[in-house]
Coordinates of C-alpha atoms in Angstrom, one line a residue:
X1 CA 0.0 0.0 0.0
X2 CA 1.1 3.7 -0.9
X3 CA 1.0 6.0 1.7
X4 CA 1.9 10.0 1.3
X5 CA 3.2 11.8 3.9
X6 CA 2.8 15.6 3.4
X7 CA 4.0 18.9 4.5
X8 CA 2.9 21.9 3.5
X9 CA 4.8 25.7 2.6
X10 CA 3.4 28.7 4.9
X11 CA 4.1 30.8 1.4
X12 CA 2.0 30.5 -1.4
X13 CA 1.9 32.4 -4.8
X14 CA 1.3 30.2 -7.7
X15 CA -0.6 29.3 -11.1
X16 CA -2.5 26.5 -11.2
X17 CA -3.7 24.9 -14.0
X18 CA -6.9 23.4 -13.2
X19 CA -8.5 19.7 -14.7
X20 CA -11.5 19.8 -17.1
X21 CA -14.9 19.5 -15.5
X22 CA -15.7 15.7 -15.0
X23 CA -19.6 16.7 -15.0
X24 CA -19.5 18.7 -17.9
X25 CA -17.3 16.9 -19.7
X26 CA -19.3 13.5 -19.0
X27 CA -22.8 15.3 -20.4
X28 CA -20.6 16.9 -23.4
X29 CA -19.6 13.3 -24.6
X30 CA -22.9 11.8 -24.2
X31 CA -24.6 14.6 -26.2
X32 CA -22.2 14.8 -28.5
X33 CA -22.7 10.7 -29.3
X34 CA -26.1 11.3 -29.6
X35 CA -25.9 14.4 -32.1
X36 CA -23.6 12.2 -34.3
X37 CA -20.5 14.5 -33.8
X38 CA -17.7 13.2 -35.7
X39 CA -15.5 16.0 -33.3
X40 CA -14.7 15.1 -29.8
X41 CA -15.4 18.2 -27.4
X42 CA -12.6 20.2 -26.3
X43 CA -10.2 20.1 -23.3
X44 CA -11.6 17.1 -22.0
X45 CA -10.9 16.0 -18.7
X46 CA -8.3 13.3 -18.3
X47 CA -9.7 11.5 -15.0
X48 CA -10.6 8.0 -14.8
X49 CA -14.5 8.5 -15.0
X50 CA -14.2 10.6 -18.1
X51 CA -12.2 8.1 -19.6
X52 CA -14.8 5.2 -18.8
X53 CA -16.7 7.4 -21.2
X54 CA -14.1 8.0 -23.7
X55 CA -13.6 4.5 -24.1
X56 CA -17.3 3.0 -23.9
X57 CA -18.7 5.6 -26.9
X58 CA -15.2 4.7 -29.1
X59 CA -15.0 1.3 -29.0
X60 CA -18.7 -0.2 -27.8
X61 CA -17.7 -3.5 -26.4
X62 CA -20.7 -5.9 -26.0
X63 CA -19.3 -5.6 -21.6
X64 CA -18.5 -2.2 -20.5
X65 CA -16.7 -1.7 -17.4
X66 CA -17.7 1.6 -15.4
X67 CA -15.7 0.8 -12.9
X68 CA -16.4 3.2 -10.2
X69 CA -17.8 5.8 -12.3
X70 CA -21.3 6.9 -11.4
X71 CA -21.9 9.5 -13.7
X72 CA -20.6 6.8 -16.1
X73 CA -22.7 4.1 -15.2
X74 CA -26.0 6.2 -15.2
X75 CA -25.5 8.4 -18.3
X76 CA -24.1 5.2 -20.3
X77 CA -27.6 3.3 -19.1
X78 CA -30.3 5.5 -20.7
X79 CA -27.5 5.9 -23.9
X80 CA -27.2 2.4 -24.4
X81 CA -31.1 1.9 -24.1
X82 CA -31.7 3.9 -27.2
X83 CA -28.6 3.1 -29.4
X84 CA -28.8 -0.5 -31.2
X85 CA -27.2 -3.0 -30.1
X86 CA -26.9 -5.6 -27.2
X87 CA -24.6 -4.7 -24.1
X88 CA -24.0 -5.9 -20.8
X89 CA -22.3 -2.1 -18.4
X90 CA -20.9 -3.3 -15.0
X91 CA -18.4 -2.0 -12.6
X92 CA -16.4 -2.2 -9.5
X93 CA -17.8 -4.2 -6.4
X94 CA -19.0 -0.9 -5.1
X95 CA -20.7 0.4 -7.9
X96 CA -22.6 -2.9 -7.7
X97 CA -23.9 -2.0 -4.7
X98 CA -24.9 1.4 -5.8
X99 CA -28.6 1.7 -6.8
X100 CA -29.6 2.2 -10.1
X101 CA -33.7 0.8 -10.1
X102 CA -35.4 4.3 -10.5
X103 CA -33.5 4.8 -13.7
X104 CA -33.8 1.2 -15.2
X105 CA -37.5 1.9 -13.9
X106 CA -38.0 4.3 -16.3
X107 CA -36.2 3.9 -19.0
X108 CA -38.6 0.5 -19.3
X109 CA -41.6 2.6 -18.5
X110 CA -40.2 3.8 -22.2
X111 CA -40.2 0.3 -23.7
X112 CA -36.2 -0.5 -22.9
X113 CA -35.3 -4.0 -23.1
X114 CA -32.8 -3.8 -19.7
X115 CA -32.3 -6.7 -17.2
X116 CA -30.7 -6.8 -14.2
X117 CA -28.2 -9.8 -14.2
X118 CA -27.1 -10.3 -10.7
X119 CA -29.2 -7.7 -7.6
X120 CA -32.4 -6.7 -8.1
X121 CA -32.3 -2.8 -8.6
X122 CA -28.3 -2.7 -9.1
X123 CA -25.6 -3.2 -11.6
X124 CA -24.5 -5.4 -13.6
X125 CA -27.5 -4.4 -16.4
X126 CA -27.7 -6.3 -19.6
X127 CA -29.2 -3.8 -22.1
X128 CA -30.7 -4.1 -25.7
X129 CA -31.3 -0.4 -27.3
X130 CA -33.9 0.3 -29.4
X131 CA -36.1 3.2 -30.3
X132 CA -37.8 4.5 -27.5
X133 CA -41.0 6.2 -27.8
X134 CA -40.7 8.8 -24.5
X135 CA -44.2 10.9 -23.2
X136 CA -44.8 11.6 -19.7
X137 CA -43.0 10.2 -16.8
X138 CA -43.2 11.3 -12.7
X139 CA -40.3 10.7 -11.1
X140 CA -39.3 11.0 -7.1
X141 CA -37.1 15.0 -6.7
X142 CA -34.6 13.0 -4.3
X143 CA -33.5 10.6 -6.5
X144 CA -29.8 11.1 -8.1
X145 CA -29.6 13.9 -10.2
X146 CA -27.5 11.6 -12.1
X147 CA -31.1 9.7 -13.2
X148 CA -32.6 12.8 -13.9
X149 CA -30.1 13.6 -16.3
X150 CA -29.1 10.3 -17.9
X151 CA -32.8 10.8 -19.0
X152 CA -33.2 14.7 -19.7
X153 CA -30.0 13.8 -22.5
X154 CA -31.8 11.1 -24.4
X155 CA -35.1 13.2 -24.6
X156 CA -34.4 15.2 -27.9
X157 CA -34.4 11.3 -29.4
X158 CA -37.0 9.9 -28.1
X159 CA -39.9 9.7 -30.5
X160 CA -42.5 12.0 -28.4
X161 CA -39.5 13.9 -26.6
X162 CA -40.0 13.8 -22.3
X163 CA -42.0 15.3 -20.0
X164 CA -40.5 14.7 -16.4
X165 CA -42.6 15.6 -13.2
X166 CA -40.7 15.4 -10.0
X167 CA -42.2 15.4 -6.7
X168 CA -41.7 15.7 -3.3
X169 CA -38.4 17.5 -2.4
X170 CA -36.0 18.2 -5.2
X171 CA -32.4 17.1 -4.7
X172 CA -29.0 18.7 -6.8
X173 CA -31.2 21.1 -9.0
X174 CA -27.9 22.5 -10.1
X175 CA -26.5 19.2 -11.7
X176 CA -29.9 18.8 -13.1
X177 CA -29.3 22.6 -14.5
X178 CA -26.3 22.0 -15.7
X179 CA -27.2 19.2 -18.0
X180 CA -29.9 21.2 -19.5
X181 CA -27.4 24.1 -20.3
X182 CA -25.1 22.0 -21.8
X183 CA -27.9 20.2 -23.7
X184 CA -28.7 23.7 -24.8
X185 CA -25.4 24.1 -26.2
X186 CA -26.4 21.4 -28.8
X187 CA -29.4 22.9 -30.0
X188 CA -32.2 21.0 -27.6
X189 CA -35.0 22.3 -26.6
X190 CA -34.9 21.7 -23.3
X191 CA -36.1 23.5 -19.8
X192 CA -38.1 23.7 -16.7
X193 CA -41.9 24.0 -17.9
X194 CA -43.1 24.6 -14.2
X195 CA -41.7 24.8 -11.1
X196 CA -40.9 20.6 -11.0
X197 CA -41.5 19.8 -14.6
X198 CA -39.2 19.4 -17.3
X199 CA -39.7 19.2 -20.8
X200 CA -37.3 18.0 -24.0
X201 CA -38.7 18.1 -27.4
X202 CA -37.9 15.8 -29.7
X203 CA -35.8 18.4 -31.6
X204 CA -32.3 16.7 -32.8
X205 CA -28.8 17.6 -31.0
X206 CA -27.0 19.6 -33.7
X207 CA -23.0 18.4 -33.7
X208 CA -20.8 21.2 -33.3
X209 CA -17.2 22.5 -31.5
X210 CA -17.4 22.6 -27.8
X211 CA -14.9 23.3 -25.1
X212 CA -15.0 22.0 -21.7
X213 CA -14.7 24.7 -18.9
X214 CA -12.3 23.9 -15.6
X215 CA -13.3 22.0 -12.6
X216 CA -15.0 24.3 -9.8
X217 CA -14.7 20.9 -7.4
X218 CA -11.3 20.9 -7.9
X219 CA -11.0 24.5 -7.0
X220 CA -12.3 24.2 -3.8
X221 CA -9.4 22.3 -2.7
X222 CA -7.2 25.0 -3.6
X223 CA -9.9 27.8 -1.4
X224 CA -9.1 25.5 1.7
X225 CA -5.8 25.6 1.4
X226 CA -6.0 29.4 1.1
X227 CA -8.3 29.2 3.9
X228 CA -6.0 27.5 6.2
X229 CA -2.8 29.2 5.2
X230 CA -2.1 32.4 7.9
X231 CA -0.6 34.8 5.4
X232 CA -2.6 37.5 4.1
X233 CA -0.5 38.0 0.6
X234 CA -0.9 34.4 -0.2
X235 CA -2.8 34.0 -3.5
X236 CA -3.5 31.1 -6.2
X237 CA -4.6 31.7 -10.2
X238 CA -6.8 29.8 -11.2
X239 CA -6.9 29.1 -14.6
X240 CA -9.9 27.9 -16.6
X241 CA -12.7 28.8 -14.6
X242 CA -15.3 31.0 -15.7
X243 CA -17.6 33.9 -14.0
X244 CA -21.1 32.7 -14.3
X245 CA -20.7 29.0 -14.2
X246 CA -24.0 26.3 -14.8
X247 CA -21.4 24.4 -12.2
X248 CA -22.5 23.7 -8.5
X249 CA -19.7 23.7 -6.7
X250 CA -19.2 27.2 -8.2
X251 CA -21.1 28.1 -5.0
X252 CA -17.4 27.5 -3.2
X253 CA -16.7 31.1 -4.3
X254 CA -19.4 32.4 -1.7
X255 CA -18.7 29.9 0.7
X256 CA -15.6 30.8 1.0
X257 CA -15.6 34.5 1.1
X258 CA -17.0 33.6 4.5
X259 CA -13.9 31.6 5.6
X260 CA -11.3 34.7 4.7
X261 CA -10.8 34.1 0.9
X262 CA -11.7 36.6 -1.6
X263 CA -12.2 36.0 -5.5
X264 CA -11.4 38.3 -8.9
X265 CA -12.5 37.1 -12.1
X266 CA -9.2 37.7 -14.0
X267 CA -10.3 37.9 -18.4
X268 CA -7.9 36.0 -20.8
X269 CA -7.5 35.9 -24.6
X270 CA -9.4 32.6 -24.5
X271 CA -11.3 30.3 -22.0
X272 CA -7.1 29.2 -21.8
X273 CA -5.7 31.8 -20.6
X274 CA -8.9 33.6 -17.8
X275 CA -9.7 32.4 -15.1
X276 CA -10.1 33.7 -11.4
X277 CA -7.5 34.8 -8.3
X278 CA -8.1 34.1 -4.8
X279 CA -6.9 36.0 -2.2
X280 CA -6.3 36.1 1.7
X281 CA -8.6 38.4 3.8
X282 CA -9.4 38.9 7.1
X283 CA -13.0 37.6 8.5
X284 CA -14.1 35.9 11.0
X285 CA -17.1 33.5 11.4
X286 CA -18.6 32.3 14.7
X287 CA -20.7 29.2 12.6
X288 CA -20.8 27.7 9.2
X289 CA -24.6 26.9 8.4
X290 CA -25.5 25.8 5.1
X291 CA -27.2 23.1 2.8
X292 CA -25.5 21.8 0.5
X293 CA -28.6 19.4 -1.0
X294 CA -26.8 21.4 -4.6
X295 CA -23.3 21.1 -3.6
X296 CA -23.1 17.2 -2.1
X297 CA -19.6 17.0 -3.0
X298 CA -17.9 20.1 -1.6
X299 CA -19.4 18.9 1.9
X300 CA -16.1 17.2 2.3
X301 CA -14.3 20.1 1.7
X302 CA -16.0 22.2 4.4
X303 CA -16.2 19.6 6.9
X304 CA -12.7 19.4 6.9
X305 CA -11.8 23.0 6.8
X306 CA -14.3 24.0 9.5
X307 CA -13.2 21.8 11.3
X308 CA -9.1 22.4 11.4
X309 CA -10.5 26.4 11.5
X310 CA -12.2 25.8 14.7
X311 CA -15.6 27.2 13.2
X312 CA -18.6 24.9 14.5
X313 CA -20.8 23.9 11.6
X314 CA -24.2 22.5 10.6
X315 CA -24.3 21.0 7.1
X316 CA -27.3 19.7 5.8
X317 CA -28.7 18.2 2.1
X318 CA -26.2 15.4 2.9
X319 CA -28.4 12.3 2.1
X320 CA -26.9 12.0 -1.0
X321 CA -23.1 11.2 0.9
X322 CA -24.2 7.8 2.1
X323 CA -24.6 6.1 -1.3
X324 CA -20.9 7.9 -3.4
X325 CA -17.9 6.3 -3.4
X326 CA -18.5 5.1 0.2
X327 CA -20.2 6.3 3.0
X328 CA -18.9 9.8 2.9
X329 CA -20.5 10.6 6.4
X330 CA -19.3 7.9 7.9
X331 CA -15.6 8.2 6.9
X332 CA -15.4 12.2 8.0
X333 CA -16.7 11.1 11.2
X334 CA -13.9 8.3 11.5
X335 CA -11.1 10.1 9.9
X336 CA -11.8 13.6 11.8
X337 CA -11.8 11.8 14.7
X338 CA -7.9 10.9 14.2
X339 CA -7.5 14.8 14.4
X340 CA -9.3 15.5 17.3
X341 CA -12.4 16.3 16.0
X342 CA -16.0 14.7 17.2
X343 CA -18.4 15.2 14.1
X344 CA -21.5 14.1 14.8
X345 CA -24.4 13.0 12.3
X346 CA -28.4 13.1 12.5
X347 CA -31.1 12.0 10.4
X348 CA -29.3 10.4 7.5
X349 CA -28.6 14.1 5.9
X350 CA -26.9 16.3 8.4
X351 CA -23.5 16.7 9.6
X352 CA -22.5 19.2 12.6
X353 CA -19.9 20.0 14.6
X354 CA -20.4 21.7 17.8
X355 CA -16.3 22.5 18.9
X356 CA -16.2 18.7 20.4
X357 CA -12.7 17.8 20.3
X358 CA -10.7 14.4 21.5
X359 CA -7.1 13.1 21.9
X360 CA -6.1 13.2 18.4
X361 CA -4.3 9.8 17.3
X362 CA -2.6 11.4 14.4
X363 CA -3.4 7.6 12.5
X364 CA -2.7 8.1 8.8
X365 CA -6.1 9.3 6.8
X366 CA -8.1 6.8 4.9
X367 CA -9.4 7.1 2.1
X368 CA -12.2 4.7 1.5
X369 CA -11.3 4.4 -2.0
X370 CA -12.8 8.0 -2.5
X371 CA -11.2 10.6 -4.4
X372 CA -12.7 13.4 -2.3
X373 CA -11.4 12.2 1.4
X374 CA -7.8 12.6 -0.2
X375 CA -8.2 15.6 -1.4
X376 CA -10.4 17.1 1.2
X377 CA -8.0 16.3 4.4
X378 CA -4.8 17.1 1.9
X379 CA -5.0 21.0 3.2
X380 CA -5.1 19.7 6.8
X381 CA -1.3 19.7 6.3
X382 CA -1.1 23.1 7.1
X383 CA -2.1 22.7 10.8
X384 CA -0.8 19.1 11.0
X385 CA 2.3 18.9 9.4
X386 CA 3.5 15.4 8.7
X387 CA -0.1 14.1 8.1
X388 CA 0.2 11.3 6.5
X389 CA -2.9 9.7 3.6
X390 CA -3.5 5.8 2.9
X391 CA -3.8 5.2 -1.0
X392 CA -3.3 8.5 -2.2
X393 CA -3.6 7.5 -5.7
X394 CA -7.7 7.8 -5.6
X395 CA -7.2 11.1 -6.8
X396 CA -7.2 9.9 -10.6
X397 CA -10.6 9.2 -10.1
X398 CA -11.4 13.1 -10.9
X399 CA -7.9 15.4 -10.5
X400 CA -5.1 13.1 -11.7
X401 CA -2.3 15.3 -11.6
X402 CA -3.5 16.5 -8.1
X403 CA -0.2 15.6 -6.3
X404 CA 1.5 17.1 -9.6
X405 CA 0.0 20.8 -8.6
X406 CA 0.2 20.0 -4.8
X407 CA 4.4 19.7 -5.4
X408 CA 4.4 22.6 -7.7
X409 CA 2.9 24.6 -5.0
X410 CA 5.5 23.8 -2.2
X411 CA 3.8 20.9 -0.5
X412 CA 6.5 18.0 0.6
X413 CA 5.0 14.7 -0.1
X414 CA 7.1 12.1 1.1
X415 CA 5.8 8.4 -0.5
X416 CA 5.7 5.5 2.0
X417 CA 5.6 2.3 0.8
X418 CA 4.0 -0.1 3.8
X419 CA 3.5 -3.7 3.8
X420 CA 0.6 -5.1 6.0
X421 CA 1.2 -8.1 7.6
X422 CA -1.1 -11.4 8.1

């Protein structure tokens, strides 16, 4: 097993060169299979669940391998359903154990020939693709967004286009915005037609050049850091991200200002060359409240930079954390704990903190086989030098050259290699 130990600079001043967006990226190459583009989209991110993608619309084996790719898994089920052809889409053990039944659900509410060839309601899925005829569909709001969206792409090919009513309580509008911007982009007609219904025409995707905007989750990583550091002339550029993103974990720029880091959007030649600066400034915050039910995935982030900040929080909208890459609540419970910090959980979707601390144990971080507890607790560095991080390389899940940037902006990561005995 790897294991990183890593110290970090008190000075920071540097460019970084931020990945691709996974999400947009992911919806760009789905769209752009469907609209028959013969030109890949631009700048496409280089992390492992983009490349599930990559690979699955190039070569269409009869199995696909997902591997621990959810966007991949989802968006690849409702694409395979309406393209011809017989295939059986599977993944890791994990992603086997992730539900997928209210999207299989629907798509055979559509007429899609889909079978489920181990678990009831999970993957592996054997999958015949046909025509599908679309029409009207109610759907539960707190389902994945990843459902909502795997089916919002294949509605401009559908015969009759979609009509999607959610009810109850709506979960990760903004990934469910996003899609339909980028959808946009390739001439749907697609929107909200009331305040939970959505509506796609069955108006054709029109191929055409498109260029993939930066990551704002991977951003957020570099705000904590900023966040944690004590000088107030440190700054990071950003390159790649854009004012006015469909992103949501865009919302990290506001967050943040409230944790003592300030952002300039900074105009380039070209989407290249822009992007924004974040500065040091001085504020200080007695609580951190907020609900991130739009933002599931920066909820790391916080956590752990509340937390090492000594600012009490209550984060709720979490539900979503107990089915990703593991359960995310769970491990920032345990892995906190090895800091000193006592996070606590209620009702299946909150998280809070209440200045609870312990004797830290100072155990190396795991990382559950989730990109986002690396790179979350990464930044805890600053206040814990030495920390140390099991199986570091989980970051080429969504930011492979993550350790890359973290050297080029002074961090010492010292590589471990420890053998577990039986």
């Amino acid at each position: 097993m790897t294991q990183y130990e890593i110290t970090a600079p008190s000075r920071f001043n540097h460019t970084i060169k931020l990945p691709a967006s996974k999400s947009v990226s992911n919806r760009a190459l789905i769209i752009n299979a469907l609209s028959g583009g013969k030109i890949s989209p631009g700048n496409l991110s280089d992390c492992d669940d983009t490349q599930v993608v990559i690979d699955a619309l190039k070569d269409m084996p009869r199995v696909i391998d997902a591997k621990a790719a959810g966007t991949a898994m989802r968006f690849l089920t409702a694409y395979l359903a309406v393209r011809g052809g017989e295939h059986v889409i599977t993944g890791t053990e994990r992603m086997k154990h992730r539900p997928i039944g209210p999207l299989v659900n629907a798509l055979r509410y559509f007429g899609a020939d889909i079978e489920y060839t181990e678990q009831e309601g999970f993957p592996p899925l054997r999958i015949q693709g046909k025509p599908l005829k679309g029409g009207y569909l109610e759907m539960p709001g707190d389902v994945s967004s990843q459902y909502i969206s795997a089916l919002l792409m294949i509605g401009p090919v559908l015969k009759d286009g979609l009509e999607l009513k959610l009810t109850g309580t709506l979960a990760s509008r903004s990934y469910i915005d996003l899609t339909l911007w980028v959808m946009q982009q390739f001439g749907a007609e697609a929107e909200w037609s009331d305040i939970d219904t959505l509506a796609v025409k069955p108006t054709p995707y029109q191929p055409h050049e498109y260029y993939i905007e930066s990551d704002w989750s991977a951003a957020s990583y570099w705000y904590e850091i900023l966040a944690l550091s004590s000088h107030r002339d440190n700054t990071f550029m950003l390159k790649g991200l854009t004012d006015g993103s469909k992103q949501g974990d865009s919302v990290a720029r506001y967050l943040f200002s409230l944790l003592s880091v300030k952002t300039a959007v900074e105009d380039g030649e070209d989407p290249c060359t822009g992007g924004i600066r974040i500065t040091r400034h001085v504020r200080t915050l007695p609580k951190l409240e907020y609900d991130f039910i739009n933002s599931p995935d920066l909820a790391q982030t916080f956590a752990v930079c509340c937390a090492v900040l000594d600012i009490p929080f209550l984060f709720t909208g979490l539900s979503s954390l107990l089915i990703k890459e593991t359960n995310r609540i769970e491990a920032l419970k345990t892995e906190l704990r090895k800091l000193g910090y006592v996070i606590k959980d209620q009702n299946g979707s909150e998280l809070f903190w209440d200045g609870e601390k312990c004797e830290p144990t100072f155990e190396p971080i795991d990382t559950y086989e989730d990109h986002r507890m690396a790179m979350a607790f990464t930044p805890a560095a600053i206040k814990f030098p030495g920390l140390r991080i099991n199986h570091p390389e989980v970051v080429s899940k969504s930011y492979p050259h993550f350790w890359d940037d973290m050297r080029h902006a002074g961090f010492q990561i010292k590589e471990i290699n420890t053998v577990h005995h039986i």
